[in-house]
XYZ file of C-alpha atoms in Angstrom:
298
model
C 70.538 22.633 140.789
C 72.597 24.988 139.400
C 72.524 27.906 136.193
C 75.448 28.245 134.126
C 75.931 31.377 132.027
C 78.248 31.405 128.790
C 79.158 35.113 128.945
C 82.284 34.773 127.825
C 82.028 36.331 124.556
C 79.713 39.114 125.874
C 82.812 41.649 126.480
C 83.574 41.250 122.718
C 80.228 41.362 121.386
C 79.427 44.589 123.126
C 82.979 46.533 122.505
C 83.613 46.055 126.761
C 81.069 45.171 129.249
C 80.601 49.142 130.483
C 78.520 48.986 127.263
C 76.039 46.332 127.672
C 72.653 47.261 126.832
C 70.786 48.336 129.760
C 66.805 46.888 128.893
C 64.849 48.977 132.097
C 64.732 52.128 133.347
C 66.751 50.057 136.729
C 69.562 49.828 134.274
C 69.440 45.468 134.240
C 70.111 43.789 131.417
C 68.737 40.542 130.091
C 71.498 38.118 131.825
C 69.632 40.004 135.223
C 65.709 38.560 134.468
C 67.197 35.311 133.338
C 68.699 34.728 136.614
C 65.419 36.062 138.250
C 63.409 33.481 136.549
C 65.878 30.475 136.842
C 65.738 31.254 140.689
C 61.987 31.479 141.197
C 62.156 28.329 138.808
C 64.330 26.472 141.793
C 67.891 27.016 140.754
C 69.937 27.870 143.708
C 72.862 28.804 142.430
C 74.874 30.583 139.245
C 78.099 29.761 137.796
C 79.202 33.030 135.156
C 81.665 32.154 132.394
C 83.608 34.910 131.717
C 86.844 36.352 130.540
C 88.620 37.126 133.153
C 89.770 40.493 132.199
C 86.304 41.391 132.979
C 86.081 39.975 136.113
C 85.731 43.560 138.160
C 83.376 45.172 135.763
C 81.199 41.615 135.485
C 81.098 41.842 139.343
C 80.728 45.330 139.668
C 77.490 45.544 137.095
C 75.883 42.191 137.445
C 77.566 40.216 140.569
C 76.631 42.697 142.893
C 72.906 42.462 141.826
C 72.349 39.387 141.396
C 74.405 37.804 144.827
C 71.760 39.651 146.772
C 69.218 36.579 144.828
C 71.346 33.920 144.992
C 74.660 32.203 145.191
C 77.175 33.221 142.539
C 80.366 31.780 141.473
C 82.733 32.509 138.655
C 84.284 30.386 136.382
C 86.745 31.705 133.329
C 87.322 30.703 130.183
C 91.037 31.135 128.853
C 92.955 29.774 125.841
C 95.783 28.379 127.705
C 93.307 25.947 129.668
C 93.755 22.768 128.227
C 94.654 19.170 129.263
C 97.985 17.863 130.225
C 100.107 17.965 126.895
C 98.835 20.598 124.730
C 99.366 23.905 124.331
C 98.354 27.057 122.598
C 99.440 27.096 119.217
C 100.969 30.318 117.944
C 98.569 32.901 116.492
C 95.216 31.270 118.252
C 92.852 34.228 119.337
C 89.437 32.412 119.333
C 87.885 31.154 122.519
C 87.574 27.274 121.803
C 83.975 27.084 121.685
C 81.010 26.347 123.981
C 81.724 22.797 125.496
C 85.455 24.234 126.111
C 83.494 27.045 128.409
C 81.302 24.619 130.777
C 84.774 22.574 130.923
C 85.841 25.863 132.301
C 83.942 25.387 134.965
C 84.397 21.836 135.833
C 85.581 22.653 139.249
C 82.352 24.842 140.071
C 79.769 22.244 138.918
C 78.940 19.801 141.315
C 75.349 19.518 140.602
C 72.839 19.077 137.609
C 72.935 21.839 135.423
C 71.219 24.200 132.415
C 73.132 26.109 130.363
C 72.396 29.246 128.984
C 73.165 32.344 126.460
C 74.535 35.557 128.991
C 72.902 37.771 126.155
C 69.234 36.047 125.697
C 65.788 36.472 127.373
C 64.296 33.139 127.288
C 61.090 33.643 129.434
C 59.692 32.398 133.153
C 58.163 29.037 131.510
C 61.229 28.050 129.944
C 63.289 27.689 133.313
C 60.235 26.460 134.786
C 60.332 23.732 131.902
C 63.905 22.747 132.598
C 63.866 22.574 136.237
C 61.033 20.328 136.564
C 62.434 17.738 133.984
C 66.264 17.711 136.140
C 63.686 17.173 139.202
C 61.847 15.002 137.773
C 64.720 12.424 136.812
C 66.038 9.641 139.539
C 69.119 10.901 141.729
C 72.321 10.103 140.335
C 70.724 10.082 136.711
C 73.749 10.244 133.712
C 73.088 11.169 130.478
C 70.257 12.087 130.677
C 70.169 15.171 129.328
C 67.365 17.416 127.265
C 67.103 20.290 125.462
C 64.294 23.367 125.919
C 63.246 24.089 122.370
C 61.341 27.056 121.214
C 58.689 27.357 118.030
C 60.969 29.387 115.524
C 58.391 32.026 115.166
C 58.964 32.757 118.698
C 62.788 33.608 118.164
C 62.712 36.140 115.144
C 63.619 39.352 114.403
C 61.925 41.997 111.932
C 65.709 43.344 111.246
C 67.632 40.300 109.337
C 68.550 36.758 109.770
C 69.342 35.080 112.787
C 71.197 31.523 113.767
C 68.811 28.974 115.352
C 69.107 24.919 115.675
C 66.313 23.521 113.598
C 65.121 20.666 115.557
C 63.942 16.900 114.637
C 63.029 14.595 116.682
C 61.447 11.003 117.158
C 59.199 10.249 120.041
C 60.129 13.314 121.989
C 63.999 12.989 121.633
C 66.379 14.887 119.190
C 67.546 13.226 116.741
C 69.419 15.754 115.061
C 69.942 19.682 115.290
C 70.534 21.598 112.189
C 72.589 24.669 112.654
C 71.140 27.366 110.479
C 70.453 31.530 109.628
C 66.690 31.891 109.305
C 65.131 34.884 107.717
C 62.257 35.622 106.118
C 61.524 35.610 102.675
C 58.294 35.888 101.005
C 55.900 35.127 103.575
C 58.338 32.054 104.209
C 60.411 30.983 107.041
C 63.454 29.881 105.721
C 66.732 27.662 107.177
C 69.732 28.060 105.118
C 71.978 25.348 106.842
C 75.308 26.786 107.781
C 77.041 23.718 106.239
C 76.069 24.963 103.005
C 73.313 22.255 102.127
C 70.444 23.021 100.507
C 67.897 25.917 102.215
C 64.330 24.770 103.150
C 61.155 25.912 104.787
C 60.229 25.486 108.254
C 57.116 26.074 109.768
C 56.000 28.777 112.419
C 55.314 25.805 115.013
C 58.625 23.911 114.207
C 60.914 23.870 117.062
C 64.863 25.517 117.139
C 67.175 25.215 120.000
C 68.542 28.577 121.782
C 71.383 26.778 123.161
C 69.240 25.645 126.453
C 70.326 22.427 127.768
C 69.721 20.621 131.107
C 72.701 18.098 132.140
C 73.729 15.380 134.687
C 76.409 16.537 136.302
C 78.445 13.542 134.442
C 78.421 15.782 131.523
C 82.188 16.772 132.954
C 83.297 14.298 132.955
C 82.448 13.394 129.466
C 83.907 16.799 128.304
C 87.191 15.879 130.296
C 87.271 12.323 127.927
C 86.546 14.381 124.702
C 88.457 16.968 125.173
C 91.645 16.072 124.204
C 90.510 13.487 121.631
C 89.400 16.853 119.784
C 92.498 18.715 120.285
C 94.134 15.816 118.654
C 92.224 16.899 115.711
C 91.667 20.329 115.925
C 94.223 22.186 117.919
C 95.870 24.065 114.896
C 92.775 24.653 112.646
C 92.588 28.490 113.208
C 88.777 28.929 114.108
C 87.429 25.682 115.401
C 85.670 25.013 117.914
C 84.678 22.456 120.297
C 80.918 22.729 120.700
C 78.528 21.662 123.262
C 75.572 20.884 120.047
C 78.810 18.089 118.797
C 79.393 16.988 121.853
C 75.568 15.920 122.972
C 75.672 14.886 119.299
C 78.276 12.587 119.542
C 77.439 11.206 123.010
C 73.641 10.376 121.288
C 75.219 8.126 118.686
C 77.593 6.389 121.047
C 74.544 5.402 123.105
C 76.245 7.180 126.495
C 73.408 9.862 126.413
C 69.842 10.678 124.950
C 68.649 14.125 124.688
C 64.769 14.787 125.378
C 63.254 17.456 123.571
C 61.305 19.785 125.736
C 58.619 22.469 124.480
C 58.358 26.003 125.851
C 56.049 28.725 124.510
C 58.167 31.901 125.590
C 58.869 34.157 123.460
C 62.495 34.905 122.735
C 63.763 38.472 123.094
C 67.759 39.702 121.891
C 69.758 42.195 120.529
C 70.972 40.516 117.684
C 70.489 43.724 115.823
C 70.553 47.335 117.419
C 67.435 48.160 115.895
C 65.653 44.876 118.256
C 66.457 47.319 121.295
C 63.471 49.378 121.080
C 61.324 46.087 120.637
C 63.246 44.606 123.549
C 62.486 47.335 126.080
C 58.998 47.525 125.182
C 58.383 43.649 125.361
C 60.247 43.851 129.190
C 57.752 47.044 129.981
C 54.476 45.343 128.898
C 55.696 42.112 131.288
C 56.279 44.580 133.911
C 52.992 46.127 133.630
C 51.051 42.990 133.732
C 53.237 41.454 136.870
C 55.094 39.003 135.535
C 58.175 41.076 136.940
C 57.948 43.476 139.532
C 59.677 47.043 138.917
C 63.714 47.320 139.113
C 63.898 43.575 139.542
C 65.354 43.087 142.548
């Protein structure tokens, strides 16, 4: 099985890869325990989406660490890939979104498949969590697909709000994800819906996605059908996007997939703010200290 890391938008997040936040005193970052724990999990192999303009300092920094693990390929995600028949319209600087990234990588993915954040820490459990479910399904499962959900109060900050997937579900399967900034107010946890609908409260134990998904490898070809159905749509609206959470959606309600909702109990860890860094290093110390990672990583 194979782990596939959106980190093409990590260059611009950062301001250039040469400033990534080193997180131990080895100088790894958080993209270096996830692919520690997905391989001790039974992932054999990586697949990095990147820009390829940062192909040399990517490899340079994190290939040449984490090869000596396991196998590593590269995949990159450019505007001007797109299906026969369309091209970039004038002015378009925005990456086209998630689903546009793993279809960047169609060629490299030959096996079942998570995806995953390049600049999260999702924990030992939660790859652990995923792995079992893609080995626990028949071979030559399709749409099959699940997502690893964590309890919100697991993925906060102290320093502000941040975007999370409120989950619902019905007898273990999502039914719907609603894209949200959560932030505390009040003693509260509270979801104000990115689509502008009215805020609400959601409990410490309810569940949000962090963009964690487990796929049949038919997923591809799904992405190669949909993709130019949205381009049809979308091509010259400035900033959309063409997003893996829309996709799964859509697949869901055509009855071609179902998505099983899968519980982890890690705790979340990012630098959505730079005042989490501090918090960050600490949290990656104390999990050092008790064994769960052994000192320098590799």
């Amino acid at each position: 099985m194979q782990l596939v890391i959106l980190a093409a938008g990590m260059g611009s997040r950062f301001g250039g890869l040469k400033q990534m936040e080193k997180m131990d005193e080895a100088g790894n970052f958080l993209l270096d325990y996830s692919v520690y724990d997905a391989k001790r999990a039974g992932f054999d192999s990586v697949v990095f989406i990147i820009k390829k303009e940062f192909y040399d300092a990517f490899k340079d920094s994190i290939g040449k660490r984490v090869e000596k693990l396991i196998k590593v390929e590269y995949a990159f995600q450019q505007l001007d890939d797109l299906p026969a028949g369309f091209k970039v319209p004038e002015g378009r600087e925005k990456p086209w979104g998630t689903a546009h990234a793993i279809y960047a990588a169609r060629d490299l993915i030959k096996d079942d498949f998570i995806i995953i954040n390049g600049d999260d820490f999702y924990g030992k459990e939660t790859y652990e969590v995923a792995y079992n479910y893609l080995a626990s399904l028949p071979k030559g499962s399709v749409g099959k697909y699940a997502n690893v959900a964590f309890k919100v109060a697991n993925t906060m900050t102290e320093n502000g709000a941040v975007k999370r997937g409120v989950a619902f579900q019905k007898d273990g399967y999502l039914t719907k994800l609603v894209e949200s900034s959560i932030e505390k107010k009040d003693g509260k946890i509270m979801s104000s819906p990115l689509d502008g609908s009215e805020p609400f409260e959601v409990q410490p134990d309810d569940l949000v996605s962090m963009n964690l998904f487990a796929f049949n490898k038919d997923l591809i070809k799904r992405l190669e059908e949909k993709f130019p159905l949205w381009l049809k749509e979308n091509i010259n609206v400035p900033k959309s996007e063409f997003l893996i959470p829309t996709v799964v959606d859509e697949l869901v309600h055509e009855g071609k997939a179902t998505l099983k909702l899968l519980k982890t109990s890690s705790v979340w860890f990012g630098v959505t703010y730079k005042e989490d860094k501090p918090g960050v290093v600490k949290a990656l110390n104390d999990l050092v200290e008790k064994g769960v990672y052994k000192k320098g990583l590799y």
